[in-house]
Amino acid sequence: VSVGDPEAMAQEAKDLVAQGLALKLKVSGRIDQDLLRVAAVRKAVGDAVFIKIDANEAYDAKNAIRLAKGLADLGVEIFEQPVPRDQFDALWEVKKHSPIKIEADQSCRNFADAQMLIKNRMVDSINTGIPKVGSIGEVRRIAELCEANGIRCALSNTAGSVVGDAAALHLAASTPGIAPLCELGEFEVITGDPFFGLAVTQGALTVPEGEGLGVNLRGF
């Protein structure tokens, strides 16, 4: 759910939950406004729905900790990338004082970053993806490292073709270290996709069968 007016975000969240989806809310870096946004969504969807917050590097450590404490009262489970990607001391500080789980996204750009984050216990989870780290093999290495160290590994894919989500879906299904709450299926928001063969049904994707990735190119 993109950053916006609290009431608009709440309505979008209700629509997504009705489709069987968990929620990831974007926030702006302004703590008072962000707490109002999350509170409106929580009131709209009820206490049982999973909510993750993504700050996209918008906070400093002090205010991220303040926000995390407010988010805990609203039943938010994960706070993704609270501080700028290269501010590892700040990320560690937030992790140390946050009552909810902290997830790295932009701070983990390859396997070496994952090793450093995990070794220094800077996060509770890592969000990775094929386009971000460059290959299926690199994602698998990160996921296996997370699993071995008790760190949650989320898999995401930027909005793009069905073929990209198909690759990510096969990877998620075949890699035990990847958590079931993956951020896939964004092919639904693009137009003109030359591939077909995937569909989101009640918040879930089914691994396609067939040659290669199991999806097809239109006209062939």
PDB file of C-alpha atoms in Angstrom:
ATOM      1  CA  VAL A   1       0.000   0.000   0.000  1.00  0.00           C
ATOM      2  CA  SER A   2       1.610   3.255  -1.152  1.00  0.00           C
ATOM      3  CA  VAL A   3       1.964   6.322   1.069  1.00  0.00           C
ATOM      4  CA  GLY A   4      -1.163   8.463   1.035  1.00  0.00           C
ATOM      5  CA  ASP A   5      -4.071   9.808   3.007  1.00  0.00           C
ATOM      6  CA  PRO A   6      -4.824   7.518   5.998  1.00  0.00           C
ATOM      7  CA  GLU A   7      -8.416   6.894   4.895  1.00  0.00           C
ATOM      8  CA  ALA A   8      -7.352   6.064   1.329  1.00  0.00           C
ATOM      9  CA  MET A   9      -4.674   3.678   2.587  1.00  0.00           C
ATOM     10  CA  ALA A  10      -7.192   2.037   4.909  1.00  0.00           C
ATOM     11  CA  GLN A  11      -9.616   1.431   2.044  1.00  0.00           C
ATOM     12  CA  GLU A  12      -6.905   0.011  -0.206  1.00  0.00           C
ATOM     13  CA  ALA A  13      -5.779  -2.246   2.621  1.00  0.00           C
ATOM     14  CA  LYS A  14      -9.343  -3.553   3.140  1.00  0.00           C
ATOM     15  CA  ASP A  15      -9.587  -4.363  -0.568  1.00  0.00           C
ATOM     16  CA  LEU A  16      -6.280  -6.251  -0.500  1.00  0.00           C
ATOM     17  CA  VAL A  17      -7.201  -8.228   2.604  1.00  0.00           C
ATOM     18  CA  ALA A  18     -10.472  -9.228   0.912  1.00  0.00           C
ATOM     19  CA  GLN A  19      -8.303 -10.783  -1.828  1.00  0.00           C
ATOM     20  CA  GLY A  20      -6.480 -12.925   0.745  1.00  0.00           C
ATOM     21  CA  LEU A  21      -3.324 -10.807   0.936  1.00  0.00           C
ATOM     22  CA  ALA A  22      -1.117  -9.802   3.848  1.00  0.00           C
ATOM     23  CA  LEU A  23      -0.148  -6.118   4.005  1.00  0.00           C
ATOM     24  CA  LYS A  24       3.009  -4.105   3.434  1.00  0.00           C
ATOM     25  CA  LEU A  25       2.567  -0.392   4.077  1.00  0.00           C
ATOM     26  CA  LYS A  26       4.919   2.290   2.808  1.00  0.00           C
ATOM     27  CA  VAL A  27       5.652   5.153   5.218  1.00  0.00           C
ATOM     28  CA  SER A  28       7.069   8.622   4.640  1.00  0.00           C
ATOM     29  CA  GLY A  29       9.607   9.355   7.366  1.00  0.00           C
ATOM     30  CA  ARG A  30       7.314  11.693   9.329  1.00  0.00           C
ATOM     31  CA  ILE A  31       6.500   9.833  12.511  1.00  0.00           C
ATOM     32  CA  ASP A  32       3.204  11.481  13.503  1.00  0.00           C
ATOM     33  CA  GLN A  33       1.714  11.086  10.033  1.00  0.00           C
ATOM     34  CA  ASP A  34       3.007   7.542   9.653  1.00  0.00           C
ATOM     35  CA  LEU A  35       1.477   6.411  12.936  1.00  0.00           C
ATOM     36  CA  LEU A  36      -1.873   7.862  11.837  1.00  0.00           C
ATOM     37  CA  ARG A  37      -1.626   5.940   8.558  1.00  0.00           C
ATOM     38  CA  VAL A  38      -0.852   2.639  10.242  1.00  0.00           C
ATOM     39  CA  ALA A  39      -3.518   3.170  12.907  1.00  0.00           C
ATOM     40  CA  ALA A  40      -6.150   3.817  10.220  1.00  0.00           C
ATOM     41  CA  VAL A  41      -5.190   0.640   8.372  1.00  0.00           C
ATOM     42  CA  ARG A  42      -5.171  -1.477  11.514  1.00  0.00           C
ATOM     43  CA  LYS A  43      -8.608  -0.206  12.507  1.00  0.00           C
ATOM     44  CA  ALA A  44      -9.935  -0.990   9.025  1.00  0.00           C
ATOM     45  CA  VAL A  45      -8.583  -4.543   8.712  1.00  0.00           C
ATOM     46  CA  GLY A  46      -8.711  -5.800  12.298  1.00  0.00           C
ATOM     47  CA  ASP A  47      -6.114  -7.246  14.615  1.00  0.00           C
ATOM     48  CA  ALA A  48      -5.517 -10.594  12.885  1.00  0.00           C
ATOM     49  CA  VAL A  49      -4.046  -9.295   9.613  1.00  0.00           C
ATOM     50  CA  PHE A  50      -0.255  -9.408   9.145  1.00  0.00           C
ATOM     51  CA  ILE A  51       1.252  -5.937   8.608  1.00  0.00           C
ATOM     52  CA  LYS A  52       4.794  -5.032   7.597  1.00  0.00           C
ATOM     53  CA  ILE A  53       6.026  -1.427   7.364  1.00  0.00           C
ATOM     54  CA  ASP A  54       8.589  -0.287   4.788  1.00  0.00           C
ATOM     55  CA  ALA A  55      10.331   3.055   5.389  1.00  0.00           C
ATOM     56  CA  ASN A  56      12.640   2.826   2.347  1.00  0.00           C
ATOM     57  CA  GLU A  57      15.531   4.422   4.305  1.00  0.00           C
ATOM     58  CA  ALA A  58      13.423   7.438   5.405  1.00  0.00           C
ATOM     59  CA  TYR A  59      14.277   7.576   9.141  1.00  0.00           C
ATOM     60  CA  ASP A  60      17.253   8.267  11.356  1.00  0.00           C
ATOM     61  CA  ALA A  61      17.923   5.843  14.204  1.00  0.00           C
ATOM     62  CA  LYS A  62      16.329   7.905  16.980  1.00  0.00           C
ATOM     63  CA  ASN A  63      13.040   8.440  15.193  1.00  0.00           C
ATOM     64  CA  ALA A  64      12.983   4.905  13.816  1.00  0.00           C
ATOM     65  CA  ILE A  65      13.113   3.587  17.375  1.00  0.00           C
ATOM     66  CA  ARG A  66      10.308   5.940  18.389  1.00  0.00           C
ATOM     67  CA  LEU A  67       8.222   4.782  15.449  1.00  0.00           C
ATOM     68  CA  ALA A  68       8.939   1.108  16.159  1.00  0.00           C
ATOM     69  CA  LYS A  69       7.552   1.486  19.667  1.00  0.00           C
ATOM     70  CA  GLY A  70       4.366   3.008  18.275  1.00  0.00           C
ATOM     71  CA  LEU A  71       4.123   0.304  15.633  1.00  0.00           C
ATOM     72  CA  ALA A  72       4.358  -2.392  18.307  1.00  0.00           C
ATOM     73  CA  ASP A  73       1.226  -0.988  19.935  1.00  0.00           C
ATOM     74  CA  LEU A  74      -0.536  -1.329  16.561  1.00  0.00           C
ATOM     75  CA  GLY A  75       0.447  -4.961  16.109  1.00  0.00           C
ATOM     76  CA  VAL A  76       2.952  -4.401  13.299  1.00  0.00           C
ATOM     77  CA  GLU A  77       5.291  -7.371  13.011  1.00  0.00           C
ATOM     78  CA  ILE A  78       8.173  -6.155  10.813  1.00  0.00           C
ATOM     79  CA  PHE A  79       9.835  -2.776  10.157  1.00  0.00           C
ATOM     80  CA  GLU A  80      11.707  -2.887   6.837  1.00  0.00           C
ATOM     81  CA  GLN A  81      14.758  -0.737   6.043  1.00  0.00           C
ATOM     82  CA  PRO A  82      14.213   2.013   8.632  1.00  0.00           C
ATOM     83  CA  VAL A  83      17.492   3.885   7.984  1.00  0.00           C
ATOM     84  CA  PRO A  84      19.717   4.687   4.954  1.00  0.00           C
ATOM     85  CA  ARG A  85      21.330   1.605   3.429  1.00  0.00           C
ATOM     86  CA  ASP A  86      24.949   2.352   4.354  1.00  0.00           C
ATOM     87  CA  GLN A  87      24.283   3.454   7.948  1.00  0.00           C
ATOM     88  CA  PHE A  88      24.969   0.081   9.513  1.00  0.00           C
ATOM     89  CA  ASP A  89      25.640   1.472  12.983  1.00  0.00           C
ATOM     90  CA  ALA A  90      22.227   3.137  12.882  1.00  0.00           C
ATOM     91  CA  LEU A  91      20.596  -0.089  11.703  1.00  0.00           C
ATOM     92  CA  TRP A  92      22.215  -1.981  14.586  1.00  0.00           C
ATOM     93  CA  GLU A  93      21.025   0.690  17.034  1.00  0.00           C
ATOM     94  CA  VAL A  94      17.445   0.386  15.808  1.00  0.00           C
ATOM     95  CA  LYS A  95      17.607  -3.412  15.997  1.00  0.00           C
ATOM     96  CA  LYS A  96      18.926  -3.245  19.565  1.00  0.00           C
ATOM     97  CA  HIS A  97      16.088  -1.039  20.816  1.00  0.00           C
ATOM     98  CA  SER A  98      13.135  -2.001  18.624  1.00  0.00           C
ATOM     99  CA  PRO A  99      10.293  -4.056  20.141  1.00  0.00           C
ATOM    100  CA  ILE A 100       9.416  -5.392  16.670  1.00  0.00           C
ATOM    101  CA  LYS A 101      11.495  -7.226  14.066  1.00  0.00           C
ATOM    102  CA  ILE A 102      13.815  -5.219  11.822  1.00  0.00           C
ATOM    103  CA  GLU A 103      14.344  -6.222   8.199  1.00  0.00           C
ATOM    104  CA  ALA A 104      17.126  -5.177   5.816  1.00  0.00           C
ATOM    105  CA  ASP A 105      16.310  -4.481   2.186  1.00  0.00           C
ATOM    106  CA  GLN A 106      18.569  -1.928   0.480  1.00  0.00           C
ATOM    107  CA  SER A 107      21.295  -2.674   3.051  1.00  0.00           C
ATOM    108  CA  CYS A 108      21.658  -6.198   1.632  1.00  0.00           C
ATOM    109  CA  ARG A 109      22.826  -6.027  -1.973  1.00  0.00           C
ATOM    110  CA  ASN A 110      24.813  -9.281  -2.146  1.00  0.00           C
ATOM    111  CA  PHE A 111      25.933 -12.341  -0.186  1.00  0.00           C
ATOM    112  CA  ALA A 112      28.766 -10.439   1.516  1.00  0.00           C
ATOM    113  CA  ASP A 113      26.287  -7.871   2.863  1.00  0.00           C
ATOM    114  CA  ALA A 114      24.115 -10.689   4.197  1.00  0.00           C
ATOM    115  CA  GLN A 115      27.118 -12.225   5.953  1.00  0.00           C
ATOM    116  CA  MET A 116      27.982  -8.915   7.594  1.00  0.00           C
ATOM    117  CA  LEU A 117      24.405  -8.187   8.686  1.00  0.00           C
ATOM    118  CA  ILE A 118      23.925 -11.648  10.149  1.00  0.00           C
ATOM    119  CA  LYS A 119      27.358 -11.893  11.799  1.00  0.00           C
ATOM    120  CA  ASN A 120      26.768  -8.606  13.618  1.00  0.00           C
ATOM    121  CA  ARG A 121      23.122  -9.390  14.433  1.00  0.00           C
ATOM    122  CA  MET A 122      21.931  -6.145  12.861  1.00  0.00           C
ATOM    123  CA  VAL A 123      18.568  -7.479  11.661  1.00  0.00           C
ATOM    124  CA  ASP A 124      15.927 -10.115  12.301  1.00  0.00           C
ATOM    125  CA  SER A 125      15.254 -10.708   8.610  1.00  0.00           C
ATOM    126  CA  ILE A 126      16.514  -9.937   5.108  1.00  0.00           C
ATOM    127  CA  ASN A 127      14.476  -9.046   2.040  1.00  0.00           C
ATOM    128  CA  THR A 128      16.215 -10.161  -1.139  1.00  0.00           C
ATOM    129  CA  GLY A 129      15.351 -10.720  -4.779  1.00  0.00           C
ATOM    130  CA  ILE A 130      16.798 -11.841  -8.108  1.00  0.00           C
ATOM    131  CA  PRO A 131      16.971  -8.371  -9.747  1.00  0.00           C
ATOM    132  CA  LYS A 132      18.531  -6.887  -6.616  1.00  0.00           C
ATOM    133  CA  VAL A 133      21.413  -9.314  -6.142  1.00  0.00           C
ATOM    134  CA  GLY A 134      21.826 -10.357  -9.766  1.00  0.00           C
ATOM    135  CA  SER A 135      21.122 -14.083  -9.947  1.00  0.00           C
ATOM    136  CA  ILE A 136      19.037 -17.004  -8.722  1.00  0.00           C
ATOM    137  CA  GLY A 137      22.181 -18.576  -7.255  1.00  0.00           C
ATOM    138  CA  GLU A 138      23.007 -15.506  -5.154  1.00  0.00           C
ATOM    139  CA  VAL A 139      19.478 -15.407  -3.709  1.00  0.00           C
ATOM    140  CA  ARG A 140      19.703 -19.085  -2.843  1.00  0.00           C
ATOM    141  CA  ARG A 141      23.027 -18.576  -1.052  1.00  0.00           C
ATOM    142  CA  ILE A 142      21.550 -15.708   0.985  1.00  0.00           C
ATOM    143  CA  ALA A 143      18.448 -17.747   1.852  1.00  0.00           C
ATOM    144  CA  GLU A 144      20.519 -20.730   2.954  1.00  0.00           C
ATOM    145  CA  LEU A 145      22.717 -18.482   5.095  1.00  0.00           C
ATOM    146  CA  CYS A 146      19.615 -16.974   6.711  1.00  0.00           C
ATOM    147  CA  GLU A 147      18.131 -20.399   7.402  1.00  0.00           C
ATOM    148  CA  ALA A 148      21.370 -21.624   9.000  1.00  0.00           C
ATOM    149  CA  ASN A 149      21.411 -18.629  11.347  1.00  0.00           C
ATOM    150  CA  GLY A 150      17.744 -18.401  12.300  1.00  0.00           C
ATOM    151  CA  ILE A 151      17.157 -15.267  10.232  1.00  0.00           C
ATOM    152  CA  ARG A 152      13.947 -14.853   8.225  1.00  0.00           C
ATOM    153  CA  CYS A 153      14.452 -14.471   4.457  1.00  0.00           C
ATOM    154  CA  ALA A 154      11.785 -12.675   2.434  1.00  0.00           C
ATOM    155  CA  LEU A 155      11.736 -12.778  -1.364  1.00  0.00           C
ATOM    156  CA  SER A 156      10.490  -9.841  -3.407  1.00  0.00           C
ATOM    157  CA  ASN A 157      10.350  -8.902  -7.069  1.00  0.00           C
ATOM    158  CA  THR A 158       9.923  -5.462  -8.565  1.00  0.00           C
ATOM    159  CA  ALA A 159       6.940  -4.930 -10.850  1.00  0.00           C
ATOM    160  CA  GLY A 160       7.775  -6.563 -14.154  1.00  0.00           C
ATOM    161  CA  SER A 161       6.949  -9.396 -16.502  1.00  0.00           C
ATOM    162  CA  VAL A 162       5.330 -12.693 -15.595  1.00  0.00           C
ATOM    163  CA  VAL A 163       8.612 -14.392 -16.532  1.00  0.00           C
ATOM    164  CA  GLY A 164      10.433 -12.636 -13.673  1.00  0.00           C
ATOM    165  CA  ASP A 165       7.820 -13.628 -11.120  1.00  0.00           C
ATOM    166  CA  ALA A 166       7.837 -17.192 -12.460  1.00  0.00           C
ATOM    167  CA  ALA A 167      11.574 -17.435 -11.821  1.00  0.00           C
ATOM    168  CA  ALA A 168      11.119 -16.037  -8.302  1.00  0.00           C
ATOM    169  CA  LEU A 169       8.205 -18.395  -7.638  1.00  0.00           C
ATOM    170  CA  HIS A 170      10.204 -21.495  -8.609  1.00  0.00           C
ATOM    171  CA  LEU A 171      13.042 -20.268  -6.410  1.00  0.00           C
ATOM    172  CA  ALA A 172      10.759 -19.644  -3.412  1.00  0.00           C
ATOM    173  CA  ALA A 173       9.107 -23.053  -3.725  1.00  0.00           C
ATOM    174  CA  SER A 174      12.427 -24.896  -3.953  1.00  0.00           C
ATOM    175  CA  THR A 175      14.323 -23.045  -1.213  1.00  0.00           C
ATOM    176  CA  PRO A 176      13.285 -23.909   2.362  1.00  0.00           C
ATOM    177  CA  GLY A 177      14.938 -20.799   3.801  1.00  0.00           C
ATOM    178  CA  ILE A 178      12.576 -18.433   1.976  1.00  0.00           C
ATOM    179  CA  ALA A 179       9.564 -17.384   4.047  1.00  0.00           C
ATOM    180  CA  PRO A 180       6.043 -18.022   2.664  1.00  0.00           C
ATOM    181  CA  LEU A 181       5.085 -14.326   2.750  1.00  0.00           C
ATOM    182  CA  CYS A 182       6.766 -13.368  -0.523  1.00  0.00           C
ATOM    183  CA  GLU A 183       6.224 -10.108  -2.407  1.00  0.00           C
ATOM    184  CA  LEU A 184       5.442 -11.542  -5.810  1.00  0.00           C
ATOM    185  CA  GLY A 185       2.612 -11.128  -8.297  1.00  0.00           C
ATOM    186  CA  GLU A 186       3.213  -7.505  -9.232  1.00  0.00           C
ATOM    187  CA  PHE A 187       2.925  -8.469 -12.903  1.00  0.00           C
ATOM    188  CA  GLU A 188      -0.781  -7.802 -12.347  1.00  0.00           C
ATOM    189  CA  VAL A 189      -0.182  -4.039 -12.294  1.00  0.00           C
ATOM    190  CA  ILE A 190       1.618  -3.783 -15.640  1.00  0.00           C
ATOM    191  CA  THR A 191       0.198  -3.774 -19.158  1.00  0.00           C
ATOM    192  CA  GLY A 192       1.544  -5.221 -22.389  1.00  0.00           C
ATOM    193  CA  ASP A 193       3.239  -8.227 -20.771  1.00  0.00           C
ATOM    194  CA  PRO A 194       4.411 -10.597 -23.542  1.00  0.00           C
ATOM    195  CA  PHE A 195       4.240 -13.597 -21.172  1.00  0.00           C
ATOM    196  CA  PHE A 196       1.277 -15.364 -19.574  1.00  0.00           C
ATOM    197  CA  GLY A 197       0.684 -18.370 -17.333  1.00  0.00           C
ATOM    198  CA  LEU A 198       0.564 -17.013 -13.762  1.00  0.00           C
ATOM    199  CA  ALA A 199      -2.389 -15.786 -11.722  1.00  0.00           C
ATOM    200  CA  VAL A 200      -2.805 -14.672  -8.114  1.00  0.00           C
ATOM    201  CA  THR A 201      -5.736 -16.503  -6.512  1.00  0.00           C
ATOM    202  CA  GLN A 202      -6.784 -15.576  -2.963  1.00  0.00           C
ATOM    203  CA  GLY A 203      -3.357 -14.212  -2.209  1.00  0.00           C
ATOM    204  CA  ALA A 204      -1.440 -17.236  -3.493  1.00  0.00           C
ATOM    205  CA  LEU A 205       0.564 -18.191  -6.578  1.00  0.00           C
ATOM    206  CA  THR A 206       0.821 -21.769  -7.843  1.00  0.00           C
ATOM    207  CA  VAL A 207       4.087 -22.945  -9.379  1.00  0.00           C
ATOM    208  CA  PRO A 208       3.422 -23.334 -13.125  1.00  0.00           C
ATOM    209  CA  GLU A 209       4.107 -26.670 -14.786  1.00  0.00           C
ATOM    210  CA  GLY A 210       5.744 -27.114 -18.165  1.00  0.00           C
ATOM    211  CA  GLU A 211       9.093 -26.576 -19.809  1.00  0.00           C
ATOM    212  CA  GLY A 212      11.496 -23.977 -18.497  1.00  0.00           C
ATOM    213  CA  LEU A 213       9.774 -21.647 -16.043  1.00  0.00           C
ATOM    214  CA  GLY A 214       6.332 -22.962 -17.019  1.00  0.00           C
ATOM    215  CA  VAL A 215       5.045 -19.706 -18.532  1.00  0.00           C
ATOM    216  CA  ASN A 216       4.448 -18.934 -22.183  1.00  0.00           C
ATOM    217  CA  LEU A 217       5.242 -16.178 -24.655  1.00  0.00           C
ATOM    218  CA  ARG A 218       2.231 -14.793 -26.460  1.00  0.00           C
ATOM    219  CA  GLY A 219       2.070 -15.694 -30.131  1.00  0.00           C
ATOM    220  CA  PHE A 220       4.222 -18.817 -29.784  1.00  0.00           C
TER     221      PHE A 220
END
